GROMACS .gro file of C-alpha atoms in nm:
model
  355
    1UNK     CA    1  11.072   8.173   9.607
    2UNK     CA    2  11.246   8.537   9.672
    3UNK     CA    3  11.154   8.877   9.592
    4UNK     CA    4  11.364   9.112   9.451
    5UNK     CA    5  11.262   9.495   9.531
    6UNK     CA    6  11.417   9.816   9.347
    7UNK     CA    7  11.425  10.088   9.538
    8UNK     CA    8  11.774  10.273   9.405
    9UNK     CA    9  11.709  10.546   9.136
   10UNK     CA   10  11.676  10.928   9.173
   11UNK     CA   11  11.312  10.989   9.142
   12UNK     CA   12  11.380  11.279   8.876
   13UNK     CA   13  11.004  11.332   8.785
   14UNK     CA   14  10.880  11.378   9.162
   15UNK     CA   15  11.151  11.623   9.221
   16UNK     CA   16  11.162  11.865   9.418
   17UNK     CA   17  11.018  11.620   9.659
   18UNK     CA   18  11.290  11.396   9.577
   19UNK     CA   19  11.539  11.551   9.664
   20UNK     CA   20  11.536  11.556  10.022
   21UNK     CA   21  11.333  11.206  10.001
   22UNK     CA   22  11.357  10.831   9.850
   23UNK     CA   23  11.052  10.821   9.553
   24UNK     CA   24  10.998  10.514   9.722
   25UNK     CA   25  10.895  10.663  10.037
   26UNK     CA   26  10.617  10.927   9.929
   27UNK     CA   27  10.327  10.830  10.105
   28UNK     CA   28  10.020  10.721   9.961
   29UNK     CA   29   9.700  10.736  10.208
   30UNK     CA   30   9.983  10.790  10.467
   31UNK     CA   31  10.136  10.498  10.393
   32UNK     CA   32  10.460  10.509  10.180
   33UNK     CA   33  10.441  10.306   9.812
   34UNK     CA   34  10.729  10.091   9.889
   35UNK     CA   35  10.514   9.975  10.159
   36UNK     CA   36  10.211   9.849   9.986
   37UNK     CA   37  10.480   9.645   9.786
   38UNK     CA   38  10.614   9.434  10.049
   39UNK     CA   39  10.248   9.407  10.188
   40UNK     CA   40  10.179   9.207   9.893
   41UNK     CA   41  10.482   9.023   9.884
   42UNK     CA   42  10.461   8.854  10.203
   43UNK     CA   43  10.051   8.822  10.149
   44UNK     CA   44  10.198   8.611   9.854
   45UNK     CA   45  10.389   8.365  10.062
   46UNK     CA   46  10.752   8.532  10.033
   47UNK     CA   47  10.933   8.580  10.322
   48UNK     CA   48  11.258   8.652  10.149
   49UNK     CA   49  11.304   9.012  10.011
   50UNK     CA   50  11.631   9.178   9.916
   51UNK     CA   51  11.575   9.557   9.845
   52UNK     CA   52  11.842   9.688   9.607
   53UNK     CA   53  11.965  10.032   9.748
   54UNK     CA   54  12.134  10.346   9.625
   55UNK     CA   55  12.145  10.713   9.679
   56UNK     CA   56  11.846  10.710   9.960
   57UNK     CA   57  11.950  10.383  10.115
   58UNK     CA   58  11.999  10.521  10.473
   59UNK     CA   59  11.636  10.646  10.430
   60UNK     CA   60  11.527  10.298  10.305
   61UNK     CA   61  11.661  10.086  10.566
   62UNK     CA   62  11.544  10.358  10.862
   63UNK     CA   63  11.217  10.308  10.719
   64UNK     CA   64  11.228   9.919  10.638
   65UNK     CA   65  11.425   9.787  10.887
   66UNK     CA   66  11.500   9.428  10.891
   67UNK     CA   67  11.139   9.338  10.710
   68UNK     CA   68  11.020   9.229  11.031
   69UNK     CA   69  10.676   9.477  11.072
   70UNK     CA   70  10.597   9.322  10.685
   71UNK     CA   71  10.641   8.982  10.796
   72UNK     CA   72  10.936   8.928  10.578
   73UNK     CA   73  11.319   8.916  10.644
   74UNK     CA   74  11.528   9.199  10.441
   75UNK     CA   75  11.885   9.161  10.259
   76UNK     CA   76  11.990   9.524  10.144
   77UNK     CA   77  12.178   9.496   9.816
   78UNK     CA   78  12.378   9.798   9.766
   79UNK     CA   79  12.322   9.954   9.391
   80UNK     CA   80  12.674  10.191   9.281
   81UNK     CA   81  12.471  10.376   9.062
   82UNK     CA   82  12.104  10.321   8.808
   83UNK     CA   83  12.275  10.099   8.584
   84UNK     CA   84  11.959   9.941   8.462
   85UNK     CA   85  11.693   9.648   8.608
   86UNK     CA   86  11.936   9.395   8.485
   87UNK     CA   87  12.232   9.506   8.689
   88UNK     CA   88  11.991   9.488   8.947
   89UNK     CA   89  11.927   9.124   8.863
   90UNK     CA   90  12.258   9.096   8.814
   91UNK     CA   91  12.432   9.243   9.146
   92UNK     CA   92  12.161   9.035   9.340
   93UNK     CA   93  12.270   8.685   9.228
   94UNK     CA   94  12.413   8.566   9.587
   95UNK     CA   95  12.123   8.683   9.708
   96UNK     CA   96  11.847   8.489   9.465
   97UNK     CA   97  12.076   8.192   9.394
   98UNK     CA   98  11.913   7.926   9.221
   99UNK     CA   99  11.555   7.972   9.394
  100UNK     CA  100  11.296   8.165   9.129
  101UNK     CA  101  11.204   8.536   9.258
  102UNK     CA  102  10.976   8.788   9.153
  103UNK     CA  103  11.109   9.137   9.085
  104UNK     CA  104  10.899   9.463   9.186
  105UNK     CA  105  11.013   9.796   9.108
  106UNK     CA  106  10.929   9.955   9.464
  107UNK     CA  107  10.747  10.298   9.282
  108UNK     CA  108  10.505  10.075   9.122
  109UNK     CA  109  10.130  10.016   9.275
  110UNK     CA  110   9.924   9.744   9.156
  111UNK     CA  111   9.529   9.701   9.374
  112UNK     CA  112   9.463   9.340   9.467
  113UNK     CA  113   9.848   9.219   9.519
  114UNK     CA  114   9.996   8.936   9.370
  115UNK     CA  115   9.904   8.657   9.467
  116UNK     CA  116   9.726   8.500   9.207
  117UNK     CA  117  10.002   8.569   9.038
  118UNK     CA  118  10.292   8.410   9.237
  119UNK     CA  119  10.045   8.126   9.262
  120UNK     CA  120  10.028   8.091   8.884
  121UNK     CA  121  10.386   8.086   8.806
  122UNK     CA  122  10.432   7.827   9.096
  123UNK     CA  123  10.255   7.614   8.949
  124UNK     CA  124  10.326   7.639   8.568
  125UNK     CA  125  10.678   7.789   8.627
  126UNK     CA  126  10.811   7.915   8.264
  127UNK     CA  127  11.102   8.071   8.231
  128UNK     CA  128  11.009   8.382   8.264
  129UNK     CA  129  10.619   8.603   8.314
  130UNK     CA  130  10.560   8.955   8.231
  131UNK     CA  131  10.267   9.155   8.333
  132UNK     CA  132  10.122   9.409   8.051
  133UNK     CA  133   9.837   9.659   8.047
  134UNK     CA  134   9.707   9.851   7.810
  135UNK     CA  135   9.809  10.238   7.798
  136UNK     CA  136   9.738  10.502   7.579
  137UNK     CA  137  10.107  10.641   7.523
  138UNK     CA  138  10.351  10.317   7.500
  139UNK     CA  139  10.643  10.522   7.432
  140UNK     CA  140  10.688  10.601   7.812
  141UNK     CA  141  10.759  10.219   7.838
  142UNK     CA  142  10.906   9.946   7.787
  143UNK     CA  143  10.682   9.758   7.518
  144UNK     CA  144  10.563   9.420   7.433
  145UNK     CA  145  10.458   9.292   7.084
  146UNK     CA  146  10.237   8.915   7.119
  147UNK     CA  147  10.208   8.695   6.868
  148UNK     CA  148   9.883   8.534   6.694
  149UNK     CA  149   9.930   8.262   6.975
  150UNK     CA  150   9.926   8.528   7.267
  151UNK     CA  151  10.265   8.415   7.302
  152UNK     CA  152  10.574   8.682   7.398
  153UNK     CA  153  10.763   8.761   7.021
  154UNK     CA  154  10.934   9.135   7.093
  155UNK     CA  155  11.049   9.399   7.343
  156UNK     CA  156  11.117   9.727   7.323
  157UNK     CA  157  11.232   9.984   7.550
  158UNK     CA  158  11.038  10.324   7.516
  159UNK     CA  159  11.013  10.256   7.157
  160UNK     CA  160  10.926  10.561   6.911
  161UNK     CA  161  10.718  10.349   6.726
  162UNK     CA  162  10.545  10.128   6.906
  163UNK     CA  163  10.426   9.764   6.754
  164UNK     CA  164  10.158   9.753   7.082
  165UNK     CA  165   9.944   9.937   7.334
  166UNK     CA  166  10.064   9.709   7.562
  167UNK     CA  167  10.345   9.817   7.827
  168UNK     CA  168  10.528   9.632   8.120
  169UNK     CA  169  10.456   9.647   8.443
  170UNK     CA  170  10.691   9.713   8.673
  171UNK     CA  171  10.638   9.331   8.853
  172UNK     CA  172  10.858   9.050   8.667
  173UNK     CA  173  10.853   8.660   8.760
  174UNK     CA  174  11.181   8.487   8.669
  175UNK     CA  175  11.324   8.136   8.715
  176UNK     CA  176  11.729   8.098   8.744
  177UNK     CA  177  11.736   8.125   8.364
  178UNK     CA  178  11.749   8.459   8.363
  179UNK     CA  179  12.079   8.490   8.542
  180UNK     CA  180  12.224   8.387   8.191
  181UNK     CA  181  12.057   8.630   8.021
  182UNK     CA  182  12.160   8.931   8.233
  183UNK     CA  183  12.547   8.807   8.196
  184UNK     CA  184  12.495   8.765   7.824
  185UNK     CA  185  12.319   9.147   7.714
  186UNK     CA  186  12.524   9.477   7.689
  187UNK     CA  187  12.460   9.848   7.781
  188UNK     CA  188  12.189   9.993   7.578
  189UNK     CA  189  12.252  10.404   7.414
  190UNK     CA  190  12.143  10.507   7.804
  191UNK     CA  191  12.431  10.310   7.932
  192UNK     CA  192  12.215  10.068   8.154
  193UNK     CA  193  12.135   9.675   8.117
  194UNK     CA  194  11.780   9.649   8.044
  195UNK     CA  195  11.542   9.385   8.189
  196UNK     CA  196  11.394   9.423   7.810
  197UNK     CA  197  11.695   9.320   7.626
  198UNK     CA  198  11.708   9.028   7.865
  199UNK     CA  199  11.382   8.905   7.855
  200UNK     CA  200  11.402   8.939   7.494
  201UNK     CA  201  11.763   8.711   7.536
  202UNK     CA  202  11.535   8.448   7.705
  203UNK     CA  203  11.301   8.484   7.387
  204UNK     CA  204  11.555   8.447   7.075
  205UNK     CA  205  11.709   8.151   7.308
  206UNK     CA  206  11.388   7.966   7.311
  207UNK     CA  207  11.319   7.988   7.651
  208UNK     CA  208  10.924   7.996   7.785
  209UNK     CA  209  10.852   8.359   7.804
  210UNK     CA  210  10.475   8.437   7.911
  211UNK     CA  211  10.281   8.729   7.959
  212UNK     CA  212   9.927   8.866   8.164
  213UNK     CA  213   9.760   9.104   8.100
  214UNK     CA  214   9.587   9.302   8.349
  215UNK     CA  215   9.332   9.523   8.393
  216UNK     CA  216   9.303   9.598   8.730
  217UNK     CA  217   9.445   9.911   8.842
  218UNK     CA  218   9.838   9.989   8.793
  219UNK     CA  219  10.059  10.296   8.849
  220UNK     CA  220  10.404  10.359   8.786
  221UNK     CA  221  10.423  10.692   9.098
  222UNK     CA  222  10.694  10.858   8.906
  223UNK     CA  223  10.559  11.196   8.876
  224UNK     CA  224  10.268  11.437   9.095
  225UNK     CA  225   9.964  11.337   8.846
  226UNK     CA  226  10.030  10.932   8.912
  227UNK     CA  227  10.092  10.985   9.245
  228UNK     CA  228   9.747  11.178   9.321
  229UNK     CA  229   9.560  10.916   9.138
  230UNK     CA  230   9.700  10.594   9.299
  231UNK     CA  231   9.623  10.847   9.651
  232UNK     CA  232   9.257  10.880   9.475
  233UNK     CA  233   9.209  10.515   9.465
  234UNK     CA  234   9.372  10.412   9.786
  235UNK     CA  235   9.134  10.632   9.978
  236UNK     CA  236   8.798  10.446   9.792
  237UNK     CA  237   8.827  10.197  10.096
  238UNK     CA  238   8.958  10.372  10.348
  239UNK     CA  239   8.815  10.292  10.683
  240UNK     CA  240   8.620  10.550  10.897
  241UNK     CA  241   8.777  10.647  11.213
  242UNK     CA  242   8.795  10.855  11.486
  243UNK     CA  243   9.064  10.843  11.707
  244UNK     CA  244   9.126  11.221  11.803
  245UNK     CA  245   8.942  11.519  11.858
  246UNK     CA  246   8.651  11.649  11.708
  247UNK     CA  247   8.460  11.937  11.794
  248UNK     CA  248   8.050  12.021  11.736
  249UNK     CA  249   8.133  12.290  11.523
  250UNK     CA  250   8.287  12.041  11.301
  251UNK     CA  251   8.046  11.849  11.053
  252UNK     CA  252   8.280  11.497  10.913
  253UNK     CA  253   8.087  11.392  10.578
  254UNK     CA  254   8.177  11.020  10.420
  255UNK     CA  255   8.502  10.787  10.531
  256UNK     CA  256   8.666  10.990  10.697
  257UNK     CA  257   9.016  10.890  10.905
  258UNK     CA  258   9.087  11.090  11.199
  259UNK     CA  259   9.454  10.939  11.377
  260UNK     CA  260   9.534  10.990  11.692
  261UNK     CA  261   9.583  11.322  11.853
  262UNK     CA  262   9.416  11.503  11.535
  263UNK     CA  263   9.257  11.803  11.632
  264UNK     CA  264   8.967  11.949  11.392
  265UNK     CA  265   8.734  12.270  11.530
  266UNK     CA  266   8.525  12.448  11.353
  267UNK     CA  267   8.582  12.264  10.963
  268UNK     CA  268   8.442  12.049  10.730
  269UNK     CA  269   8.572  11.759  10.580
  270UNK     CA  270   8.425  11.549  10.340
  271UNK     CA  271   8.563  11.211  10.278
  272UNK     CA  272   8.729  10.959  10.174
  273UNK     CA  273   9.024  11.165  10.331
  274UNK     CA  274   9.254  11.107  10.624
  275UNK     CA  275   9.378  11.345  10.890
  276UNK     CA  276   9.732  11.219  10.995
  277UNK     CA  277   9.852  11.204  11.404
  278UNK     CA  278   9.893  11.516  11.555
  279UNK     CA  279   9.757  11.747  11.302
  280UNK     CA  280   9.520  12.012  11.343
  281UNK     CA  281   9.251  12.145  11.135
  282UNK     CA  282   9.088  12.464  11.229
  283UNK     CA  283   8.826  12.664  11.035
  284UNK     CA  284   8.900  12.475  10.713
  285UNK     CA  285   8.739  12.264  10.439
  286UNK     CA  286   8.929  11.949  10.376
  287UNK     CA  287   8.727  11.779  10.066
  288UNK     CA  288   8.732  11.424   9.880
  289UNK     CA  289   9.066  11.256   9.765
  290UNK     CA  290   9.287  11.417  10.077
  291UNK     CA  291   9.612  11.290  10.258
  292UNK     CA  292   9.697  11.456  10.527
  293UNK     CA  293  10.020  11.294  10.689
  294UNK     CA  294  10.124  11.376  11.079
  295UNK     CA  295  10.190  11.707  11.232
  296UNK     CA  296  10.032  11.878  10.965
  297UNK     CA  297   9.840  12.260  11.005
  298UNK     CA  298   9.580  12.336  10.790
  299UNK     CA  299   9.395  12.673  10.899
  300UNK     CA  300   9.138  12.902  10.742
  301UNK     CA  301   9.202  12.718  10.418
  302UNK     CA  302   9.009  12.526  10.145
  303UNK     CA  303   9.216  12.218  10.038
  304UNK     CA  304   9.105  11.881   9.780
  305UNK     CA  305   9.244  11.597   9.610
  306UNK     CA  306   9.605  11.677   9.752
  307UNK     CA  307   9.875  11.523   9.960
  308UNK     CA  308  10.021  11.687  10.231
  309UNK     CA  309  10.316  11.534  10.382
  310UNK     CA  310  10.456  11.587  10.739
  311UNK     CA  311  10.541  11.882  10.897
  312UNK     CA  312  10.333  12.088  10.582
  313UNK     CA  313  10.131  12.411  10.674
  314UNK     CA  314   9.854  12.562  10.460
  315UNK     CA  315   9.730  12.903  10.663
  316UNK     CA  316   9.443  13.128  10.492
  317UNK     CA  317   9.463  13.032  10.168
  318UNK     CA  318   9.134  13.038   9.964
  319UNK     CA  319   9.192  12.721   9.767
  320UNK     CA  320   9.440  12.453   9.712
  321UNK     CA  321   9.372  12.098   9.491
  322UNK     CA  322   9.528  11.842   9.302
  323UNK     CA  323   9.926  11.934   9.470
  324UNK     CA  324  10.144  11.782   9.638
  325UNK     CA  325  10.317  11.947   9.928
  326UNK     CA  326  10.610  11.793  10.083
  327UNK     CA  327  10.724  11.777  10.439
  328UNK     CA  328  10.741  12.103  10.634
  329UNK     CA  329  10.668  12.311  10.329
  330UNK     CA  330  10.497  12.635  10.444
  331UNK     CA  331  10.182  12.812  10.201
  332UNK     CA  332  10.037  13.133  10.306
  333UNK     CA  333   9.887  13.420  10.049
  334UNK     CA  334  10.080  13.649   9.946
  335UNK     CA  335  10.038  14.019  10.068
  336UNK     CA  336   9.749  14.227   9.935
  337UNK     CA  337  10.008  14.531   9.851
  338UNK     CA  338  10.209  14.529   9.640
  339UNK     CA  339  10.019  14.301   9.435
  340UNK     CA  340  10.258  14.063   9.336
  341UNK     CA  341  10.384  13.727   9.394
  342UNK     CA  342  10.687  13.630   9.596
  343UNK     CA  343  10.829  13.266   9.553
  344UNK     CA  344  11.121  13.062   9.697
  345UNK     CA  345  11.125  12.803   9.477
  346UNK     CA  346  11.379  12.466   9.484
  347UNK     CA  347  11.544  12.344   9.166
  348UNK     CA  348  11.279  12.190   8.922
  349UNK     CA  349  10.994  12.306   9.102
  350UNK     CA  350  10.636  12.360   8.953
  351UNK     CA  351  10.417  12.653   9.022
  352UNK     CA  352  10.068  12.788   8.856
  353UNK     CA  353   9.977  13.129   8.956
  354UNK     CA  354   9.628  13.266   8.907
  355UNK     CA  355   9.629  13.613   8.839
   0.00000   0.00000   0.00000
């Protein structure tokens, strides 16, 4: 069995982040999504991944490599543009041949791995198995309507009306059979082959189309909100450690992860929360839910339930939470005369201002 991994696409509701970075890459704990993904891949027996590239694929394969850290071997699969999850499928056929494969969209984040899973459809192997949860706005998704018999009857893709609460998730288990299926569909109004229409191809051709349903913890970490929440429950089982420098001033409350040549004096930080390598916090208050990545400064500041990403400064600033600052972003108050604000501000940006 192979895995296929999608890690092409623009990222449009993380930008501005994403614009200087693969969506892929935005790092959760410290660790980048796309990582956890192949984590679970290869703790589900697969050893072959191919990672289906676009834009950011310099970025990917600097940060991938040849799958070797993950305990997998890597096949890139250049991507011309988003054309849909079934050009994926369908541009990766050398790759998968005739073995089965399961497909994970590399933004996606699902706690406790797959496993079970891969073990499941090893061993009853239908043509095809979806994973569904339960959400309260379907129309963001691609959609699944069940029949009295639990059994797979309808897709839809981000349907206005909805038949279900129940959406995909962005992990898909395929046999060969679906190669067919992705030859056989056409563009949908967005111009892309969807992995819906095809799984609904396997359906009307009476192939075995099953479905789980989950209730363990998914994300799709498309936009800031997502992200901060799969960051929120990433950090419930962090491990406590202290591997750099802490001074007596400092009082370190909870799991708390202090890497390597961290420097905090003088602050308070209240777990779970990690401190990334090289970073120094001085004078600060660094509460619950926090991400600090490497070579980070956070001074004279108040900061919870955020990300900070490398490079990132936050320098006398009363109180920061629930943001996302990206790498080598700089935030300082603004001077006390005139009393105004002054922004720089990249394309599609997001700022609140209390006045």
């Amino acid at each position: 069995m192979k895995a296929l991994v999608l890690s092409g696409g623009s990222g449009t509701r993380l930008r501005p982040i994403t614009h200087t970075s693969a969506k892929q890459l935005v790092p959760v704990a410290n660790k980048p999504v796309l990582f956890y993904g192949l984590e679970a891949i290869a703790d589900a027996g697969i050893d072959e991944v191919g990672i289906v590239v676009g834009d950011t694929a310099d970025e990917i394969r600097e940060a991938v490599g040849d799958g070797s850290r993950f305990g997998v071997e890597v096949t890139y699969i250049p991507q011309e543009a988003p054309l849909g999850l079934a050009h994926a499928v369908l541009i990766a056929q050398d790759f998968l041949g005739d073995e089965d494969f399961v497909m994970y969209l590399g933004d996606n984040f699902i706690v406790g791995g797959i496993t079970g899973l891969v073990e499941e459809f090893r061993a009853e192997r239908p043509d095809a198995r979806i994973l569904l949860t339960r959400v309260p706005d379907p129309t963001s998704f691609g959609v699944a309507e069940l029949g009295p018999d639990g059994q797979v009857v309808g897709l839809e893709e981000k349907p206005k009306e909805p038949k279900s609460d129940l959406a995909l998730v962005g992990v898909y288990l395929f046999t060969p059979a679906v190669h067919e299926a992705v030859r056989s569909i056409e563009p949908s109004w967005r111009g892309e082959l969807e992995i819906t229409h095809a799984i609904q191809w396997l359906i009307d051709n009476k192939c075995d189309v099953r479905s789980t349903t989950i209730s363990g913890y998914w994300k799709d970490t498309g936009n800031v909100t997502d992200m901060l929440e799969v960051n929120r429950s990433v950090l419930e089982a962090v491990e406590p450690l202290n591997a750099g420098t802490v001074d007596e001033e400092s009082e370190i409350i909870g799991r708390v992860r202090i890497e390597a040549g961290a420097r905090v004096s003088g602050s308070r930080i209240v777990g779970p929360a990690i401190i990334g390598a090289g970073s120094v916090v001085d004078d600060a208050y660094i509460g619950p839910f926090t991400s600090v990545s490497e070579d980070c400064r956070i001074v004279d500041s108040e900061i919870e339930y955020s990300i900070l990403l490398r490079g990132s400064s936050v320098t006398g600033v009363r109180r920061v939470e629930a943001s996302l600052i990206g790498r080598d972003a700089e935030v300082t108050p603004a001077p006390r005369n005139p009393s105004a604000h002054r922004l720089v501000l990249g394309d599609h940006s997001k700022v609140q201002i209390s006045s």
